GROMACS .gro file of C-alpha atoms in nm:
model
  397
    1GLN     CA    1  20.448  12.884  23.620
    2GLY     CA    2  20.689  12.681  23.827
    3ALA     CA    3  20.960  12.940  23.781
    4LEU     CA    4  20.723  13.215  23.889
    5ALA     CA    5  20.617  13.019  24.196
    6ARG     CA    6  20.979  12.965  24.298
    7GLY     CA    7  21.044  13.337  24.275
    8ARG     CA    8  20.744  13.435  24.486
    9PRO     CA    9  20.805  13.517  24.854
   10ASP     CA   10  20.691  13.242  25.091
   11TRP     CA   11  20.348  13.321  25.239
   12ARG     CA   12  20.342  13.020  25.470
   13MET     CA   13  20.401  13.014  25.844
   14PRO     CA   14  20.613  12.738  26.001
   15GLU     CA   15  20.419  12.471  26.187
   16PHE     CA   16  20.551  12.282  26.489
   17PRO     CA   17  20.449  11.967  26.678
   18ALA     CA   18  20.189  12.022  26.949
   19VAL     CA   19  20.401  11.923  27.247
   20PRO     CA   20  20.327  11.866  27.519
   21PRO     CA   21  19.964  11.771  27.457
   22ALA     CA   22  19.713  11.961  27.667
   23ARG     CA   23  19.597  11.768  27.972
   24HIS     CA   24  19.366  12.034  28.118
   25PRO     CA   25  19.223  12.246  27.835
   26PHE     CA   26  18.990  12.528  27.935
   27VAL     CA   27  18.754  12.685  27.681
   28ILE     CA   28  18.545  13.002  27.718
   29MET     CA   29  18.230  13.008  27.506
   30ASN     CA   30  17.999  13.297  27.424
   31PRO     CA   31  17.659  13.147  27.331
   32ARG     CA   32  17.544  13.477  27.175
   33SER     CA   33  17.840  13.516  26.943
   34GLY     CA   34  17.794  13.460  26.572
   35GLY     CA   35  17.417  13.434  26.603
   36GLY     CA   36  17.431  13.138  26.842
   37LYS     CA   37  17.698  12.915  26.685
   38VAL     CA   38  17.791  12.760  27.019
   39GLY     CA   39  17.448  12.600  27.044
   40LYS     CA   40  17.401  12.542  26.672
   41PHE     CA   41  17.718  12.335  26.645
   42ASP     CA   42  17.686  12.172  26.990
   43LEU     CA   43  18.030  12.304  27.081
   44ARG     CA   44  18.007  12.262  27.457
   45ARG     CA   45  17.926  11.892  27.445
   46LYS     CA   46  18.190  11.825  27.181
   47ALA     CA   47  18.460  12.012  27.372
   48GLU     CA   48  18.378  11.833  27.697
   49ALA     CA   49  18.388  11.499  27.516
   50LEU     CA   50  18.748  11.581  27.425
   51GLY     CA   51  18.836  11.650  27.788
   52ALA     CA   52  18.799  12.028  27.799
   53GLU     CA   53  18.649  12.225  28.087
   54VAL     CA   54  18.400  12.474  27.943
   55PHE     CA   55  18.297  12.811  28.083
   56VAL     CA   56  17.981  12.949  27.922
   57MET     CA   57  17.926  13.325  27.935
   58SER     CA   58  17.562  13.316  28.048
   59GLY     CA   59  17.349  13.598  28.180
   60PRO     CA   60  17.323  13.962  28.083
   61GLU     CA   61  17.607  14.085  28.305
   62GLN     CA   62  17.948  14.171  28.162
   63VAL     CA   63  18.209  13.897  28.200
   64ASP     CA   64  18.577  13.974  28.254
   65VAL     CA   65  18.704  13.697  28.027
   66ALA     CA   66  19.068  13.779  28.093
   67GLU     CA   67  19.014  13.727  28.467
   68VAL     CA   68  18.825  13.403  28.401
   69ALA     CA   69  19.122  13.285  28.196
   70ARG     CA   70  19.374  13.382  28.466
   71GLN     CA   71  19.179  13.192  28.729
   72ALA     CA   72  19.167  12.889  28.501
   73VAL     CA   73  19.547  12.895  28.459
   74ALA     CA   74  19.587  12.929  28.837
   75GLY     CA   75  19.367  12.619  28.868
   76GLY     CA   76  19.588  12.413  28.638
   77ALA     CA   77  19.465  12.486  28.285
   78ASP     CA   78  19.743  12.424  28.031
   79LEU     CA   79  19.552  12.542  27.722
   80LEU     CA   80  19.308  12.831  27.680
   81GLY     CA   81  19.049  12.847  27.407
   82VAL     CA   82  18.770  13.081  27.300
   83ALA     CA   83  18.452  13.027  27.100
   84GLY     CA   84  18.356  13.387  27.037
   85GLY     CA   85  18.440  13.706  26.854
   86ASP     CA   86  18.783  13.851  26.778
   87GLY     CA   87  18.763  14.096  27.069
   88THR     CA   88  18.715  13.813  27.318
   89GLN     CA   89  18.982  13.608  27.140
   90ALA     CA   90  19.233  13.889  27.187
   91LEU     CA   91  19.174  13.928  27.560
   92VAL     CA   92  19.220  13.558  27.633
   93ALA     CA   93  19.511  13.532  27.388
   94GLY     CA   94  19.692  13.789  27.600
   95VAL     CA   95  19.661  13.564  27.907
   96ALA     CA   96  19.777  13.258  27.710
   97ALA     CA   97  20.081  13.451  27.586
   98GLU     CA   98  20.155  13.573  27.938
   99HIS     CA   99  20.182  13.212  28.059
  100ASP     CA  100  20.319  13.069  27.730
  101ILE     CA  101  20.049  12.807  27.701
  102PRO     CA  102  19.869  12.714  27.377
  103PHE     CA  103  19.569  12.913  27.259
  104LEU     CA  104  19.277  12.752  27.075
  105VAL     CA  105  19.066  12.954  26.831
  106ILE     CA  106  18.712  12.828  26.764
  107THR     CA  107  18.537  13.005  26.478
  108ALA     CA  108  18.214  13.090  26.659
  109GLY     CA  109  18.229  13.465  26.590
  110THR     CA  110  18.053  13.659  26.318
  111ARG     CA  111  18.343  13.725  26.083
  112ASN     CA  112  18.636  13.538  26.240
  113HIS     CA  113  18.906  13.751  26.076
  114PHE     CA  114  19.182  13.613  26.299
  115ALA     CA  115  19.074  13.257  26.224
  116LEU     CA  116  19.074  13.333  25.852
  117ASP     CA  117  19.440  13.433  25.866
  118LEU     CA  118  19.516  13.117  26.064
  119GLY     CA  119  19.362  12.902  25.791
  120LEU     CA  120  19.086  12.763  26.012
  121ASP     CA  121  18.747  12.632  25.902
  122ARG     CA  122  18.500  12.920  25.940
  123ASP     CA  123  18.204  12.715  25.817
  124ASP     CA  124  18.233  12.443  26.083
  125PRO     CA  125  18.348  12.574  26.424
  126ALA     CA  126  18.345  12.221  26.566
  127ALA     CA  127  18.629  12.129  26.329
  128CYS     CA  128  18.856  12.363  26.527
  129LEU     CA  129  18.823  12.130  26.826
  130GLY     CA  130  19.030  11.878  26.631
  131ALA     CA  131  19.331  12.067  26.764
  132LEU     CA  132  19.270  11.902  27.103
  133SER     CA  133  19.326  11.552  26.966
  134ASP     CA  134  19.540  11.604  26.653
  135GLY     CA  135  19.693  11.949  26.660
  136ALA     CA  136  19.994  12.151  26.557
  137ASP     CA  137  20.133  12.480  26.685
  138LEU     CA  138  20.187  12.813  26.509
  139ARG     CA  139  20.392  13.094  26.662
  140VAL     CA  140  20.225  13.425  26.581
  141ASP     CA  141  20.272  13.788  26.681
  142LEU     CA  142  20.044  13.982  26.912
  143GLY     CA  143  19.961  14.349  26.878
  144MET     CA  144  19.956  14.569  27.187
  145ILE     CA  145  19.766  14.893  27.236
  146GLY     CA  146  19.852  15.031  27.575
  147ASP     CA  147  19.838  14.724  27.799
  148ARG     CA  148  19.567  14.556  27.591
  149THR     CA  149  19.629  14.292  27.324
  150PHE     CA  150  19.479  14.281  26.975
  151VAL     CA  151  19.492  14.004  26.716
  152ASN     CA  152  19.372  14.202  26.413
  153ASN     CA  153  19.400  14.580  26.427
  154ALA     CA  154  19.353  14.907  26.611
  155SER     CA  155  19.181  15.187  26.420
  156PHE     CA  156  19.174  15.565  26.469
  157GLY     CA  157  18.999  15.866  26.320
  158ALA     CA  158  18.736  15.786  26.059
  159TYR     CA  159  18.810  15.413  26.094
  160ALA     CA  160  18.727  15.428  26.465
  161GLU     CA  161  18.403  15.613  26.389
  162VAL     CA  162  18.299  15.332  26.154
  163VAL     CA  163  18.348  15.080  26.438
  164GLN     CA  164  18.120  15.289  26.661
  165THR     CA  165  17.837  15.283  26.404
  166PRO     CA  166  17.547  15.072  26.543
  167ALA     CA  167  17.521  14.867  26.224
  168TYR     CA  168  17.890  14.774  26.224
  169ARG     CA  169  17.868  14.463  26.441
  170GLY     CA  170  17.603  14.303  26.219
  171ASP     CA  171  17.757  14.398  25.883
  172LYS     CA  172  18.119  14.509  25.911
  173VAL     CA  173  18.198  14.509  25.541
  174GLY     CA  174  17.877  14.677  25.426
  175THR     CA  175  17.889  14.940  25.701
  176THR     CA  176  18.252  15.023  25.626
  177LEU     CA  177  18.186  15.058  25.254
  178ASP     CA  178  17.877  15.271  25.317
  179THR     CA  179  18.010  15.510  25.579
  180LEU     CA  180  18.386  15.543  25.531
  181PRO     CA  181  18.373  15.759  25.215
  182ASP     CA  182  18.150  16.021  25.381
  183LEU     CA  183  18.354  16.013  25.702
  184LEU     CA  184  18.677  16.070  25.511
  185GLN     CA  185  18.539  16.356  25.306
  186GLY     CA  186  18.373  16.534  25.598
  187HIS     CA  187  18.577  16.418  25.893
  188ARG     CA  188  18.568  16.672  26.177
  189GLY     CA  189  18.693  16.459  26.463
  190THR     CA  190  18.999  16.509  26.679
  191ARG     CA  191  19.308  16.606  26.483
  192LEU     CA  192  19.546  16.312  26.499
  193SER     CA  193  19.921  16.279  26.469
  194ALA     CA  194  20.122  15.958  26.467
  195LEU     CA  195  20.486  15.857  26.494
  196ALA     CA  196  20.556  15.520  26.331
  197ASP     CA  197  20.907  15.437  26.454
  198ASP     CA  198  21.081  15.755  26.333
  199VAL     CA  199  20.829  15.850  26.060
  200THR     CA  200  20.581  16.127  26.136
  201ILE     CA  201  20.227  16.103  25.998
  202ASP     CA  202  20.058  16.441  26.035
  203ALA     CA  203  19.682  16.490  26.054
  204PRO     CA  204  19.554  16.165  25.899
  205GLN     CA  205  19.175  16.141  25.868
  206ALA     CA  206  19.201  15.766  25.920
  207LEU     CA  207  19.475  15.548  26.066
  208LEU     CA  208  19.486  15.167  26.080
  209VAL     CA  209  19.750  14.980  26.282
  210ALA     CA  210  19.749  14.604  26.225
  211SER     CA  211  19.933  14.313  26.379
  212ASN     CA  212  20.122  14.238  26.054
  213PRO     CA  213  20.034  14.412  25.725
  214TYR     CA  214  19.723  14.351  25.518
  215GLY     CA  215  19.739  14.278  25.148
  216THR     CA  216  19.843  14.558  24.916
  217GLY     CA  217  19.561  14.796  24.837
  218ASP     CA  218  19.344  14.703  25.136
  219ILE     CA  219  19.293  15.045  25.294
  220ALA     CA  220  19.038  14.940  25.556
  221GLY     CA  221  19.146  14.600  25.687
  222LEU     CA  222  18.871  14.418  25.495
  223GLY     CA  223  19.098  14.155  25.347
  224ARG     CA  224  19.354  13.924  25.499
  225ARG     CA  225  19.711  13.924  25.617
  226VAL     CA  226  19.950  13.698  25.434
  227ARG     CA  227  20.142  13.603  25.748
  228LEU     CA  228  20.111  13.668  26.120
  229ASP     CA  229  20.474  13.622  26.217
  230ARG     CA  230  20.667  13.901  26.044
  231GLY     CA  231  20.727  14.089  26.368
  232VAL     CA  232  20.600  14.425  26.242
  233LEU     CA  233  20.289  14.639  26.255
  234GLY     CA  234  20.116  14.724  25.929
  235VAL     CA  235  20.036  15.096  25.920
  236GLU     CA  236  19.793  15.257  25.677
  237ALA     CA  237  19.713  15.627  25.693
  238VAL     CA  238  19.467  15.823  25.480
  239THR     CA  239  19.530  16.196  25.446
  240VAL     CA  240  19.318  16.374  25.188
  241GLY     CA  241  19.272  16.746  25.128
  242SER     CA  242  18.946  16.749  24.937
  243ALA     CA  243  18.630  16.551  24.868
  244ARG     CA  244  18.754  16.491  24.514
  245GLN     CA  245  19.080  16.343  24.638
  246ALA     CA  246  18.898  16.120  24.885
  247ALA     CA  247  18.659  15.998  24.617
  248GLY     CA  248  18.947  15.918  24.384
  249LEU     CA  249  19.126  15.720  24.651
  250LEU     CA  250  18.819  15.519  24.749
  251ARG     CA  251  18.735  15.444  24.387
  252GLY     CA  252  19.080  15.303  24.332
  253ARG     CA  253  19.174  15.559  24.069
  254HIS     CA  254  19.498  15.659  24.240
  255ALA     CA  255  19.686  15.616  24.566
  256THR     CA  256  19.726  15.986  24.643
  257GLY     CA  257  19.650  16.037  25.008
  258LEU     CA  258  19.731  15.680  25.115
  259ARG     CA  259  20.047  15.604  25.308
  260VAL     CA  260  20.145  15.242  25.376
  261LEU     CA  261  20.443  15.139  25.589
  262THR     CA  262  20.556  14.898  25.858
  263ALA     CA  263  20.687  14.978  26.206
  264ARG     CA  264  20.763  14.820  26.540
  265THR     CA  265  20.586  15.091  26.739
  266VAL     CA  266  20.326  15.356  26.661
  267VAL     CA  267  20.241  15.641  26.898
  268VAL     CA  268  19.917  15.828  26.828
  269THR     CA  269  19.829  16.165  26.979
  270GLY     CA  270  19.524  16.388  26.940
  271GLY     CA  271  19.383  16.725  27.024
  272SER     CA  272  19.186  16.596  27.323
  273GLU     CA  273  19.268  16.401  27.637
  274ARG     CA  274  19.093  16.087  27.510
  275ILE     CA  275  19.028  15.962  27.157
  276PRO     CA  276  18.796  15.693  27.019
  277VAL     CA  277  18.968  15.374  26.911
  278GLY     CA  278  18.845  15.054  26.750
  279VAL     CA  279  19.027  14.748  26.887
  280ASP     CA  280  18.947  14.427  26.700
  281GLY     CA  281  18.605  14.570  26.619
  282GLU     CA  282  18.532  14.684  26.975
  283ALA     CA  283  18.472  15.059  27.023
  284ILE     CA  284  18.658  15.203  27.322
  285SER     CA  285  18.805  15.535  27.436
  286MET     CA  286  19.172  15.572  27.535
  287PRO     CA  287  19.385  15.849  27.687
  288VAL     CA  288  19.654  16.001  27.467
  289PRO     CA  289  19.923  15.929  27.378
  290VAL     CA  290  19.818  15.583  27.260
  291ARG     CA  291  20.110  15.348  27.205
  292CYS     CA  292  20.083  15.047  26.974
  293ALA     CA  293  20.356  14.783  26.958
  294ILE     CA  294  20.420  14.433  26.829
  295ARG     CA  295  20.520  14.130  27.036
  296PRO     CA  296  20.692  13.895  26.789
  297GLY     CA  297  20.609  13.526  26.833
  298ALA     CA  298  20.433  13.592  27.162
  299LEU     CA  299  20.136  13.360  27.103
  300ARG     CA  300  20.138  12.985  27.050
  301VAL     CA  301  19.818  12.896  26.861
  302ARG     CA  302  19.712  12.532  26.853
  303VAL     CA  303  19.533  12.444  26.530
  304PRO     CA  304  19.399  12.121  26.381
  305ARG     CA  305  19.649  11.956  26.148
  306ASP     CA  306  19.358  11.896  25.909
  307ARG     CA  307  19.222  12.240  25.819
  308PRO     CA  308  19.151  12.451  25.508
  309GLY     CA  309  19.483  12.637  25.526
  310VAL     CA  310  19.579  12.970  25.376
  311PRO     CA  311  19.591  13.020  24.998
  312ALA     CA  312  19.865  13.201  24.811
  313PRO     CA  313  19.836  13.581  24.813
  314ARG     CA  314  19.603  13.726  24.553
  315PRO     CA  315  19.623  14.053  24.360
  316ALA     CA  316  19.546  14.381  24.531
  317ILE     CA  317  19.190  14.458  24.638
  318SER     CA  318  18.996  14.697  24.415
  319TRP     CA  319  18.807  14.932  24.647
  320SER     CA  320  18.561  15.030  24.374
  321ARG     CA  321  18.490  14.665  24.295
  322LEU     CA  322  18.430  14.594  24.664
  323ARG     CA  323  18.173  14.873  24.677
  324HIS     CA  324  17.995  14.748  24.365
  325LEU     CA  325  17.984  14.390  24.495
  326ALA     CA  326  17.862  14.496  24.838
  327ALA     CA  327  17.585  14.709  24.685
  328TRP     CA  328  17.468  14.423  24.467
  329HIS     CA  329  17.484  14.178  24.758
  330ARG     CA  330  17.268  14.399  24.980
  331ALA     CA  331  17.015  14.452  24.702
  332ALA     CA  332  16.995  14.079  24.637
  333ARG     CA  333  16.933  14.005  25.005
  334ALA     CA  334  16.661  14.269  25.023
  335GLY     CA  335  16.488  14.146  24.708
  336PRO     CA  336  16.393  14.347  24.400
  337GLY     CA  337  16.265  14.696  24.468
  338PRO     CA  338  16.199  15.024  24.294
  339ASP     CA  339  16.566  15.128  24.306
  340VAL     CA  340  16.726  14.798  24.205
  341SER     CA  341  16.777  14.921  23.846
  342ARG     CA  342  17.035  15.162  23.981
  343LEU     CA  343  17.253  14.865  24.063
  344ARG     CA  344  17.271  14.729  23.709
  345ALA     CA  345  17.602  14.892  23.636
  346PRO     CA  346  17.772  14.747  23.946
  347HIS     CA  347  17.624  14.409  23.855
  348ARG     CA  348  17.782  14.429  23.510
  349VAL     CA  349  18.112  14.519  23.672
  350SER     CA  350  18.097  14.217  23.898
  351ARG     CA  351  18.009  13.985  23.610
  352ARG     CA  352  18.297  14.115  23.401
  353ALA     CA  353  18.529  14.059  23.694
  354GLY     CA  354  18.407  13.700  23.718
  355ALA     CA  355  18.293  13.746  24.075
  356GLY     CA  356  17.922  13.813  24.113
  357LEU     CA  357  17.702  13.742  24.411
  358ARG     CA  358  17.854  13.402  24.485
  359ALA     CA  359  18.192  13.556  24.564
  360VAL     CA  360  18.035  13.797  24.811
  361ALA     CA  361  17.821  13.536  24.983
  362ALA     CA  362  18.115  13.296  25.012
  363ASP     CA  363  18.332  13.539  25.202
  364ASP     CA  364  18.260  13.881  25.344
  365ASP     CA  365  18.627  13.967  25.305
  366PHE     CA  366  18.613  13.892  24.932
  367ARG     CA  367  18.949  13.724  24.970
  368ARG     CA  368  18.856  13.361  25.037
  369GLY     CA  369  19.100  13.114  24.889
  370ALA     CA  370  19.031  12.806  24.681
  371PRO     CA  371  18.913  12.508  24.886
  372GLY     CA  372  19.175  12.267  25.011
  373ARG     CA  373  19.279  12.099  25.331
  374VAL     CA  374  19.612  12.085  25.508
  375VAL     CA  375  19.726  11.727  25.533
  376GLY     CA  376  19.906  11.580  25.830
  377GLN     CA  377  20.269  11.489  25.870
  378GLN     CA  378  20.455  11.269  26.111
  379PRO     CA  379  20.501  11.450  26.443
  380GLY     CA  380  20.839  11.552  26.577
  381VAL     CA  381  20.952  11.766  26.287
  382ALA     CA  382  20.884  12.134  26.230
  383ARG     CA  383  20.724  12.188  25.893
  384GLN     CA  384  20.565  12.458  25.684
  385GLY     CA  385  20.205  12.468  25.796
  386ASN     CA  386  19.888  12.668  25.825
  387SER     CA  387  19.937  12.758  25.493
  388GLY     CA  388  20.270  12.588  25.512
  389SER     CA  389  20.180  12.223  25.483
  390ARG     CA  390  20.121  12.066  25.148
  391VAL     CA  391  19.763  12.133  25.035
  392ARG     CA  392  19.545  11.897  24.838
  393ALA     CA  393  19.200  11.955  24.696
  394ARG     CA  394  18.899  11.844  24.899
  395GLY     CA  395  18.796  11.500  24.798
  396ALA     CA  396  19.132  11.412  24.643
  397SER     CA  397  19.280  11.078  24.723
   0.00000   0.00000   0.00000
């Protein structure tokens, strides 16, 4: 096992001392995000106790969080943080990168995909505030779509239509698994074309452009990215010619119709002047051509030195297994009903795989790592962190 571990590519991001310490941290909080986590975990009071100025997004009107962040920097803020969803995180992260000041991620969103890939504690958002008193820095890449930043991905075609589904915000995984197969098989949206560096992708039904690649086999961005500092976009394109081919791809029987590559830039065009795009889970419309790019090492993220960390990469996602697990999870939440017997086969699949309901409930991405916490190290020396520090089991001495 040791020999195998030595031969495995390093999945850990370097970690650096948090210098200088923030003297005027400014944190934007969305009290509605994640079902009210800001209030549930008393985040405002705890942040202010650590010396942070807090801006709460109150009221029904739309808040320009990027402008709020710019004004805070103009007023002397030397760290920007967000307690909210990935879309809000991305907008403020762009301002932090612009001024090269640290960015604090607080896991107060619904899914917290960006936080997952940073190795943060998604169960206790208040633990993220530890970065203000005992933190470390990670240098990560930022994705760009037009002049807008993204921390996870930009999606086109059938993927973008999933994001626009009303149920998506409340149940991203379940909605994707339910609607994507039908959208792929019967997609009649704008005909797309993409140029990934010098590679042409013609007429994909679905196109996903991520800030760093997702794990092998993850065709919808439901899993996690091994690292966030590779300096490339992960590109996944689905091009199928028949319902049978689409069904085979989604059931994991073969990879025909799936194209996976990396690029520094991706330019997407369509048959209309504007096309729907999903940016970090937010549905928007953009004029063509749409240009996506990567900004290597643009963002300095300040994280707690004591945090769960990122586990070693796991085997490829099985799309068919994800669908079975999601179906069983939804049936279990709804309680037994007249159609629950139809889910017995998926349940047997999940039991044979050793997963079952607990795996689904523990992590909507189905890729959660084993528990552990990153332990501290004397400051002043760059070390492997996030995933790069030494990890010990919770409760170990």
